Amino acid sequence: MAGPLPSAPGALTLRQIEVFHAVMLTGSLSEAGRMLSVTQPAVSRVLASAENRLRYQLFERVKGRLHPTPEARRLYAEAEEIFGRVNRFNALAGALGAGSAGTVSLVSSPSFSEWLIPHAIQKFRERHPDTPIRYRPLAFDALLPHLLLGQADFGLASMPPPVNANIVSEEIGQGWLGCAVPRGHPLAVRSRVRAEDLQGHLLIGYGADTPFGRLASRFLNSGPVPVQPQIEIRSTPEALALVRQGVGVALIESFGYHPSFGKDFVLLPTDPALGHAIHLLHSASSPLSSTARRFASVLKALIKQAQKDAPF
């Protein structure tokens, strides 16, 4: 007598598909958890339940890394279509609620929130006063998930995305880190600042895991004795607030500074120079809208003009 026929694989829930999509996008359980604002164990449980329902593996675990199976790669194309439609639905729903389908939504590293992005918004609104704008400064590890999930049209960052992050990156200019020194400070009379000049002065520095922290470390270790920050911050706005208060000196992003700030402190070039590229980022699955492209054009023009006007 024949045994019972095996039951058909179960259908996945939308949450299981969402977790699968996030793991495919990011390539890791921890990054998928960050994207979805849940813990890594929660992602692991949902993924395991999805594989249990399907009765085949979606990922192979090799030396702690996830490798999509052929089945997962075929399913990913379908998931992309699903979430592309979800993103378009949410974008349209939000636009209808705002009374306009031409909303610009952008994110940036906090270092650009002090001057560059506000100035760009002002310029853009002069030309397009009826276009709603949504802007949020975010740390780099939170900025990418916003773009991947369709929660922003584009982003501005001081470092490129990881390889295979499903993000399109365009270099649109060059920035640099300068040394912000309070008026009346002993270093304020210098024309340039070397690492050894900072010895004996309170230095405000960036966390080692931040883009500027990695850039600044090359400079701070370039003198005879490495310089250690006494106060650690995460981005230019915090650094500027402390320098204005006269707490100490700090390396700040050039596009976080405007000549009008000169009444509070001076900005000196470093020796050697600390340059970095500025990247315009957007999801590979979501080309920029015409409205977003117009805003990006304003940004590019401001960056180009600022580079021409740079004092050194």
mmCIF file of C-alpha atoms in Angstrom:
data_model
loop_
_atom_site.group_PDB
_atom_site.id
_atom_site.type_symbol
_atom_site.label_atom_id
_atom_site.label_comp_id
_atom_site.label_asym_id
_atom_site.label_seq_id
_atom_site.Cartn_x
_atom_site.Cartn_y
_atom_site.Cartn_z
ATOM 1 C CA MET A 1 0.000 0.000 0.000
ATOM 2 C CA ALA A 2 1.422 3.365 -1.040
ATOM 3 C CA GLY A 3 2.341 5.823 1.677
ATOM 4 C CA PRO A 4 0.858 9.347 1.947
ATOM 5 C CA LEU A 5 1.902 11.815 -0.695
ATOM 6 C CA PRO A 6 4.286 14.544 0.531
ATOM 7 C CA SER A 7 2.526 17.817 1.199
ATOM 8 C CA ALA A 8 3.223 20.759 -1.088
ATOM 9 C CA PRO A 9 5.608 23.454 0.130
ATOM 10 C CA GLY A 10 3.846 26.196 2.059
ATOM 11 C CA ALA A 11 3.402 29.723 0.756
ATOM 12 C CA LEU A 12 5.617 32.437 2.243
ATOM 13 C CA THR A 13 4.207 35.375 4.125
ATOM 14 C CA LEU A 14 4.965 38.916 3.018
ATOM 15 C CA ARG A 15 7.199 39.299 6.105
ATOM 16 C CA GLN A 16 9.228 36.235 5.121
ATOM 17 C CA ILE A 17 9.594 37.601 1.591
ATOM 18 C CA GLU A 18 10.655 40.967 3.054
ATOM 19 C CA VAL A 19 13.355 39.327 5.178
ATOM 20 C CA PHE A 20 14.574 37.223 2.242
ATOM 21 C CA HIS A 21 14.724 40.375 0.071
ATOM 22 C CA ALA A 22 16.680 42.273 2.744
ATOM 23 C CA VAL A 23 19.221 39.456 3.158
ATOM 24 C CA MET A 24 19.695 39.281 -0.620
ATOM 25 C CA LEU A 25 20.240 43.055 -0.769
ATOM 26 C CA THR A 26 22.712 43.261 2.091
ATOM 27 C CA GLY A 27 24.391 39.857 2.003
ATOM 28 C CA SER A 28 24.308 39.390 5.783
ATOM 29 C CA LEU A 29 21.855 38.739 8.606
ATOM 30 C CA SER A 30 23.140 41.640 10.711
ATOM 31 C CA GLU A 31 22.867 44.190 7.883
ATOM 32 C CA ALA A 32 19.402 42.891 6.979
ATOM 33 C CA GLY A 33 18.392 43.338 10.619
ATOM 34 C CA ARG A 34 19.685 46.908 10.592
ATOM 35 C CA MET A 35 17.756 47.625 7.393
ATOM 36 C CA LEU A 36 14.517 46.250 8.868
ATOM 37 C CA SER A 37 15.155 47.655 12.391
ATOM 38 C CA VAL A 38 15.058 44.191 14.002
ATOM 39 C CA THR A 39 17.679 42.014 15.672
ATOM 40 C CA GLN A 40 19.888 39.545 13.847
ATOM 41 C CA PRO A 41 18.317 36.559 15.682
ATOM 42 C CA ALA A 42 14.860 37.728 14.541
ATOM 43 C CA VAL A 43 16.041 37.797 10.920
ATOM 44 C CA SER A 44 17.604 34.351 11.336
ATOM 45 C CA ARG A 45 14.345 32.907 12.745
ATOM 46 C CA VAL A 46 12.174 34.306 9.948
ATOM 47 C CA LEU A 47 14.627 33.119 7.305
ATOM 48 C CA ALA A 48 14.730 29.637 8.850
ATOM 49 C CA SER A 49 10.928 29.472 8.920
ATOM 50 C CA ALA A 50 10.821 30.501 5.247
ATOM 51 C CA GLU A 51 13.273 27.747 4.302
ATOM 52 C CA ASN A 52 11.258 25.275 6.399
ATOM 53 C CA ARG A 53 8.078 26.183 4.528
ATOM 54 C CA LEU A 54 9.778 25.942 1.142
ATOM 55 C CA ARG A 55 11.622 22.763 2.140
ATOM 56 C CA TYR A 56 14.843 23.879 0.458
ATOM 57 C CA GLN A 57 17.692 26.183 1.352
ATOM 58 C CA LEU A 58 17.777 29.806 0.229
ATOM 59 C CA PHE A 59 21.335 30.400 1.422
ATOM 60 C CA GLU A 60 24.374 28.273 2.019
ATOM 61 C CA ARG A 61 26.433 29.134 5.090
ATOM 62 C CA VAL A 62 30.133 29.017 4.217
ATOM 63 C CA LYS A 63 32.678 30.253 6.787
ATOM 64 C CA GLY A 64 30.141 32.557 8.392
ATOM 65 C CA ARG A 65 28.984 34.123 5.103
ATOM 66 C CA LEU A 66 25.701 33.667 3.257
ATOM 67 C CA HIS A 67 25.737 32.543 -0.374
ATOM 68 C CA PRO A 68 22.409 32.562 -2.273
ATOM 69 C CA THR A 69 21.386 29.241 -3.781
ATOM 70 C CA PRO A 70 20.260 29.082 -7.458
ATOM 71 C CA GLU A 71 16.664 28.951 -6.189
ATOM 72 C CA ALA A 72 17.207 32.124 -4.167
ATOM 73 C CA ARG A 73 18.589 33.962 -7.183
ATOM 74 C CA ARG A 74 15.483 33.100 -9.220
ATOM 75 C CA LEU A 75 13.186 34.167 -6.386
ATOM 76 C CA TYR A 76 15.095 37.425 -5.928
ATOM 77 C CA ALA A 77 13.999 38.732 -9.339
ATOM 78 C CA GLU A 78 10.373 38.214 -8.309
ATOM 79 C CA ALA A 79 10.973 39.830 -4.909
ATOM 80 C CA GLU A 80 12.533 42.871 -6.609
ATOM 81 C CA GLU A 81 9.392 43.308 -8.678
ATOM 82 C CA ILE A 82 7.186 42.980 -5.602
ATOM 83 C CA PHE A 83 9.067 45.586 -3.584
ATOM 84 C CA GLY A 84 9.489 47.846 -6.586
ATOM 85 C CA ARG A 85 5.690 47.961 -6.799
ATOM 86 C CA VAL A 86 5.396 48.432 -3.023
ATOM 87 C CA ASN A 87 7.813 51.379 -3.172
ATOM 88 C CA ARG A 88 5.946 52.916 -6.096
ATOM 89 C CA PHE A 89 2.659 52.464 -4.242
ATOM 90 C CA ASN A 90 4.011 54.143 -1.093
ATOM 91 C CA ALA A 91 5.607 56.963 -3.085
ATOM 92 C CA LEU A 92 2.347 57.653 -4.914
ATOM 93 C CA ALA A 93 0.300 57.378 -1.719
ATOM 94 C CA GLY A 94 2.585 59.870 0.017
ATOM 95 C CA ALA A 95 2.557 62.221 -2.950
ATOM 96 C CA LEU A 96 -1.244 62.150 -3.119
ATOM 97 C CA GLY A 97 -1.430 62.919 0.591
ATOM 98 C CA ALA A 98 0.896 65.882 0.120
ATOM 99 C CA GLY A 99 -1.064 67.134 -2.873
ATOM 100 C CA SER A 100 1.847 66.651 -5.256
ATOM 101 C CA ALA A 101 3.553 63.810 -7.111
ATOM 102 C CA GLY A 102 6.823 65.733 -7.386
ATOM 103 C CA THR A 103 8.120 65.446 -3.818
ATOM 104 C CA VAL A 104 11.910 65.320 -3.375
ATOM 105 C CA SER A 105 13.128 63.021 -0.615
ATOM 106 C CA LEU A 106 16.813 62.996 0.263
ATOM 107 C CA VAL A 107 19.193 61.877 2.978
ATOM 108 C CA SER A 108 22.800 62.823 3.630
ATOM 109 C CA SER A 109 25.684 62.338 5.995
ATOM 110 C CA PRO A 110 25.198 64.743 8.941
ATOM 111 C CA SER A 111 28.346 66.628 7.900
ATOM 112 C CA PHE A 112 26.454 68.107 4.939
ATOM 113 C CA SER A 113 23.514 69.266 7.075
ATOM 114 C CA GLU A 114 25.243 72.359 8.466
ATOM 115 C CA TRP A 115 25.505 74.376 5.255
ATOM 116 C CA LEU A 116 25.484 72.498 1.921
ATOM 117 C CA ILE A 117 22.055 70.826 2.037
ATOM 118 C CA PRO A 118 20.247 73.838 3.616
ATOM 119 C CA HIS A 119 21.777 76.094 0.938
ATOM 120 C CA ALA A 120 20.745 73.667 -1.805
ATOM 121 C CA ILE A 121 17.190 73.525 -0.436
ATOM 122 C CA GLN A 122 17.029 77.326 -0.422
ATOM 123 C CA LYS A 123 18.245 77.537 -4.035
ATOM 124 C CA PHE A 124 15.915 74.772 -5.202
ATOM 125 C CA ARG A 125 12.873 76.329 -3.493
ATOM 126 C CA GLU A 126 13.578 79.634 -5.223
ATOM 127 C CA ARG A 127 13.071 77.861 -8.564
ATOM 128 C CA HIS A 128 10.427 75.321 -7.492
ATOM 129 C CA PRO A 129 8.470 76.861 -4.596
ATOM 130 C CA ASP A 130 5.595 74.344 -4.813
ATOM 131 C CA THR A 131 7.702 71.182 -4.589
ATOM 132 C CA PRO A 132 7.614 69.516 -1.148
ATOM 133 C CA ILE A 133 10.982 68.377 0.217
ATOM 134 C CA ARG A 134 11.754 65.707 2.790
ATOM 135 C CA TYR A 135 15.284 65.722 4.203
ATOM 136 C CA ARG A 136 16.948 63.667 6.908
ATOM 137 C CA PRO A 137 20.650 63.610 7.957
ATOM 138 C CA LEU A 138 21.710 60.050 8.747
ATOM 139 C CA ALA A 139 24.827 58.119 9.671
ATOM 140 C CA PHE A 140 26.240 56.191 6.708
ATOM 141 C CA ASP A 141 25.111 52.764 7.983
ATOM 142 C CA ALA A 142 21.525 54.054 8.242
ATOM 143 C CA LEU A 143 21.655 56.060 5.001
ATOM 144 C CA LEU A 144 22.059 53.047 2.689
ATOM 145 C CA PRO A 145 19.028 51.111 4.017
ATOM 146 C CA HIS A 146 16.882 54.219 3.471
ATOM 147 C CA LEU A 147 17.889 54.219 -0.190
ATOM 148 C CA LEU A 148 17.550 50.457 -0.627
ATOM 149 C CA LEU A 149 14.061 50.454 0.892
ATOM 150 C CA GLY A 150 12.897 53.328 -1.313
ATOM 151 C CA GLN A 151 12.481 55.720 1.618
ATOM 152 C CA ALA A 152 14.562 58.425 -0.119
ATOM 153 C CA ASP A 153 15.165 59.324 -3.763
ATOM 154 C CA PHE A 154 18.882 59.840 -3.281
ATOM 155 C CA GLY A 155 21.578 60.481 -0.732
ATOM 156 C CA LEU A 156 24.802 62.440 -0.375
ATOM 157 C CA ALA A 157 27.783 60.826 1.348
ATOM 158 C CA SER A 158 31.523 61.279 1.768
ATOM 159 C CA MET A 159 32.315 57.651 0.948
ATOM 160 C CA PRO A 160 31.215 55.192 -1.751
ATOM 161 C CA PRO A 161 28.843 52.301 -1.005
ATOM 162 C CA PRO A 162 30.158 48.757 -0.531
ATOM 163 C CA VAL A 163 30.646 46.716 -3.691
ATOM 164 C CA ASN A 164 27.475 44.894 -4.817
ATOM 165 C CA ALA A 165 25.283 46.996 -2.499
ATOM 166 C CA ASN A 166 22.683 47.540 -5.266
ATOM 167 C CA ILE A 167 23.464 51.254 -5.048
ATOM 168 C CA VAL A 168 24.436 53.522 -7.941
ATOM 169 C CA SER A 169 27.185 55.967 -6.966
ATOM 170 C CA GLU A 170 28.186 59.119 -8.853
ATOM 171 C CA GLU A 171 31.162 61.211 -7.754
ATOM 172 C CA ILE A 172 29.996 64.834 -7.986
ATOM 173 C CA GLY A 173 32.851 66.765 -6.393
ATOM 174 C CA GLN A 174 35.671 66.882 -3.914
ATOM 175 C CA GLY A 175 35.603 67.920 -0.288
ATOM 176 C CA TRP A 176 38.318 68.147 2.334
ATOM 177 C CA LEU A 177 38.795 68.292 6.065
ATOM 178 C CA GLY A 178 40.128 71.509 7.537
ATOM 179 C CA CYS A 179 41.095 72.369 11.097
ATOM 180 C CA ALA A 180 38.546 74.621 12.843
ATOM 181 C CA VAL A 181 40.248 76.778 15.478
ATOM 182 C CA PRO A 182 38.441 79.212 17.842
ATOM 183 C CA ARG A 183 39.274 82.907 17.514
ATOM 184 C CA GLY A 184 42.075 83.816 19.923
ATOM 185 C CA HIS A 185 43.400 80.258 20.084
ATOM 186 C CA PRO A 186 47.240 79.934 19.784
ATOM 187 C CA LEU A 187 46.860 77.983 16.522
ATOM 188 C CA ALA A 188 44.619 80.644 14.925
ATOM 189 C CA VAL A 189 47.622 82.638 13.657
ATOM 190 C CA ARG A 190 48.987 79.733 11.600
ATOM 191 C CA SER A 191 48.457 79.410 7.850
ATOM 192 C CA ARG A 192 48.411 75.591 7.953
ATOM 193 C CA VAL A 193 48.189 72.923 10.635
ATOM 194 C CA ARG A 194 50.361 69.812 10.879
ATOM 195 C CA ALA A 195 49.649 66.876 13.139
ATOM 196 C CA GLU A 196 52.483 67.793 15.512
ATOM 197 C CA ASP A 197 51.024 71.325 15.899
ATOM 198 C CA LEU A 198 48.033 69.785 17.675
ATOM 199 C CA GLN A 199 50.145 68.342 20.500
ATOM 200 C CA GLY A 200 49.228 70.033 23.787
ATOM 201 C CA HIS A 201 45.869 71.319 22.488
ATOM 202 C CA LEU A 202 42.469 69.765 23.131
ATOM 203 C CA LEU A 203 41.409 67.960 19.968
ATOM 204 C CA ILE A 204 37.834 67.050 19.099
ATOM 205 C CA GLY A 205 37.879 63.945 16.898
ATOM 206 C CA TYR A 206 35.629 61.442 15.138
ATOM 207 C CA GLY A 207 34.876 57.851 16.053
ATOM 208 C CA ALA A 208 37.278 55.400 14.419
ATOM 209 C CA ASP A 209 34.372 53.659 12.655
ATOM 210 C CA THR A 210 33.163 56.830 10.869
ATOM 211 C CA PRO A 211 34.284 57.873 7.359
ATOM 212 C CA PHE A 212 35.949 61.026 8.706
ATOM 213 C CA GLY A 213 37.481 59.104 11.591
ATOM 214 C CA ARG A 214 39.276 56.845 9.113
ATOM 215 C CA LEU A 215 40.337 59.819 6.969
ATOM 216 C CA ALA A 216 41.536 61.890 9.917
ATOM 217 C CA SER A 217 43.518 59.013 11.424
ATOM 218 C CA ARG A 218 45.973 59.135 8.514
ATOM 219 C CA PHE A 219 46.654 62.782 9.313
ATOM 220 C CA LEU A 220 46.774 62.367 13.099
ATOM 221 C CA ASN A 221 49.351 59.597 12.729
ATOM 222 C CA SER A 222 51.531 61.531 10.245
ATOM 223 C CA GLY A 223 53.661 63.364 12.844
ATOM 224 C CA PRO A 224 56.476 62.122 15.052
ATOM 225 C CA VAL A 225 53.961 61.164 17.777
ATOM 226 C CA PRO A 226 50.346 60.129 17.039
ATOM 227 C CA VAL A 227 47.721 62.650 18.192
ATOM 228 C CA GLN A 228 44.769 61.325 20.194
ATOM 229 C CA PRO A 229 41.444 63.226 20.383
ATOM 230 C CA GLN A 230 40.283 64.002 23.906
ATOM 231 C CA ILE A 231 36.626 64.370 22.854
ATOM 232 C CA GLU A 232 34.975 61.989 20.401
ATOM 233 C CA ILE A 233 32.025 63.043 18.225
ATOM 234 C CA ARG A 234 30.318 61.571 15.128
ATOM 235 C CA SER A 235 30.010 64.390 12.587
ATOM 236 C CA THR A 236 30.758 68.002 11.684
ATOM 237 C CA PRO A 237 27.694 69.642 13.350
ATOM 238 C CA GLU A 238 28.753 68.382 16.794
ATOM 239 C CA ALA A 239 32.350 69.436 16.119
ATOM 240 C CA LEU A 240 31.261 72.930 15.092
ATOM 241 C CA ALA A 241 29.146 73.377 18.211
ATOM 242 C CA LEU A 242 32.114 72.517 20.444
ATOM 243 C CA VAL A 243 34.545 74.734 18.533
ATOM 244 C CA ARG A 244 32.109 77.663 18.684
ATOM 245 C CA GLN A 245 31.954 77.139 22.430
ATOM 246 C CA GLY A 246 35.758 77.407 22.566
ATOM 247 C CA VAL A 247 36.185 73.863 23.886
ATOM 248 C CA GLY A 248 38.981 72.948 21.492
ATOM 249 C CA VAL A 249 39.985 72.480 17.854
ATOM 250 C CA ALA A 250 38.429 70.009 15.402
ATOM 251 C CA LEU A 251 38.781 68.662 11.903
ATOM 252 C CA ILE A 252 35.595 69.516 10.015
ATOM 253 C CA GLU A 253 34.106 68.887 6.582
ATOM 254 C CA SER A 254 34.716 71.766 4.158
ATOM 255 C CA PHE A 255 31.056 71.743 3.069
ATOM 256 C CA GLY A 256 29.994 72.073 6.682
ATOM 257 C CA TYR A 257 31.738 75.457 6.767
ATOM 258 C CA HIS A 258 30.714 78.803 5.291
ATOM 259 C CA PRO A 259 32.751 82.055 5.376
ATOM 260 C CA SER A 260 30.029 83.617 7.523
ATOM 261 C CA PHE A 261 31.096 81.240 10.305
ATOM 262 C CA GLY A 262 34.443 83.083 10.446
ATOM 263 C CA LYS A 263 33.297 85.361 13.263
ATOM 264 C CA ASP A 264 33.460 82.397 15.631
ATOM 265 C CA PHE A 265 36.500 80.469 14.369
ATOM 266 C CA VAL A 266 39.014 80.181 11.538
ATOM 267 C CA LEU A 267 39.328 77.190 9.211
ATOM 268 C CA LEU A 268 42.904 76.226 8.378
ATOM 269 C CA PRO A 269 44.124 73.705 5.787
ATOM 270 C CA THR A 270 45.973 70.653 7.001
ATOM 271 C CA ASP A 271 49.447 69.591 5.927
ATOM 272 C CA PRO A 272 49.176 67.088 4.309
ATOM 273 C CA ALA A 273 45.779 67.848 2.770
ATOM 274 C CA LEU A 274 42.806 65.629 3.681
ATOM 275 C CA GLY A 275 40.686 65.345 0.550
ATOM 276 C CA HIS A 276 37.719 63.054 -0.097
ATOM 277 C CA ALA A 277 35.173 62.468 -2.851
ATOM 278 C CA ILE A 278 31.502 63.430 -2.527
ATOM 279 C CA HIS A 279 29.109 60.739 -3.758
ATOM 280 C CA LEU A 280 25.519 61.042 -4.973
ATOM 281 C CA LEU A 281 23.816 57.702 -4.246
ATOM 282 C CA HIS A 282 20.532 56.109 -5.266
ATOM 283 C CA SER A 283 19.068 52.634 -5.446
ATOM 284 C CA ALA A 284 19.962 50.715 -8.602
ATOM 285 C CA SER A 285 16.318 49.650 -8.867
ATOM 286 C CA SER A 286 14.983 53.237 -8.619
ATOM 287 C CA PRO A 287 16.288 55.713 -11.248
ATOM 288 C CA LEU A 288 16.148 59.361 -10.230
ATOM 289 C CA SER A 289 12.929 61.169 -11.056
ATOM 290 C CA SER A 290 13.046 64.388 -13.065
ATOM 291 C CA THR A 291 12.385 66.358 -9.860
ATOM 292 C CA ALA A 292 15.214 64.581 -8.042
ATOM 293 C CA ARG A 293 17.537 65.214 -10.997
ATOM 294 C CA ARG A 294 16.736 68.940 -10.828
ATOM 295 C CA PHE A 295 17.630 69.007 -7.134
ATOM 296 C CA ALA A 296 20.824 67.070 -7.831
ATOM 297 C CA SER A 297 21.753 69.669 -10.472
ATOM 298 C CA VAL A 298 21.469 72.413 -7.850
ATOM 299 C CA LEU A 299 23.732 70.432 -5.521
ATOM 300 C CA LYS A 300 26.339 69.870 -8.224
ATOM 301 C CA ALA A 301 26.375 73.582 -9.125
ATOM 302 C CA LEU A 302 26.849 74.596 -5.469
ATOM 303 C CA ILE A 303 29.694 72.124 -4.994
ATOM 304 C CA LYS A 304 31.402 73.272 -8.193
ATOM 305 C CA GLN A 305 31.142 76.935 -7.185
ATOM 306 C CA ALA A 306 32.382 76.226 -3.660
ATOM 307 C CA GLN A 307 35.425 74.462 -5.056
ATOM 308 C CA LYS A 308 36.203 77.539 -7.194
ATOM 309 C CA ASP A 309 35.786 79.848 -4.181
ATOM 310 C CA ALA A 310 37.879 77.728 -1.807
ATOM 311 C CA PRO A 311 40.405 79.951 0.021
ATOM 312 C CA PHE A 312 43.215 77.400 -0.395
#
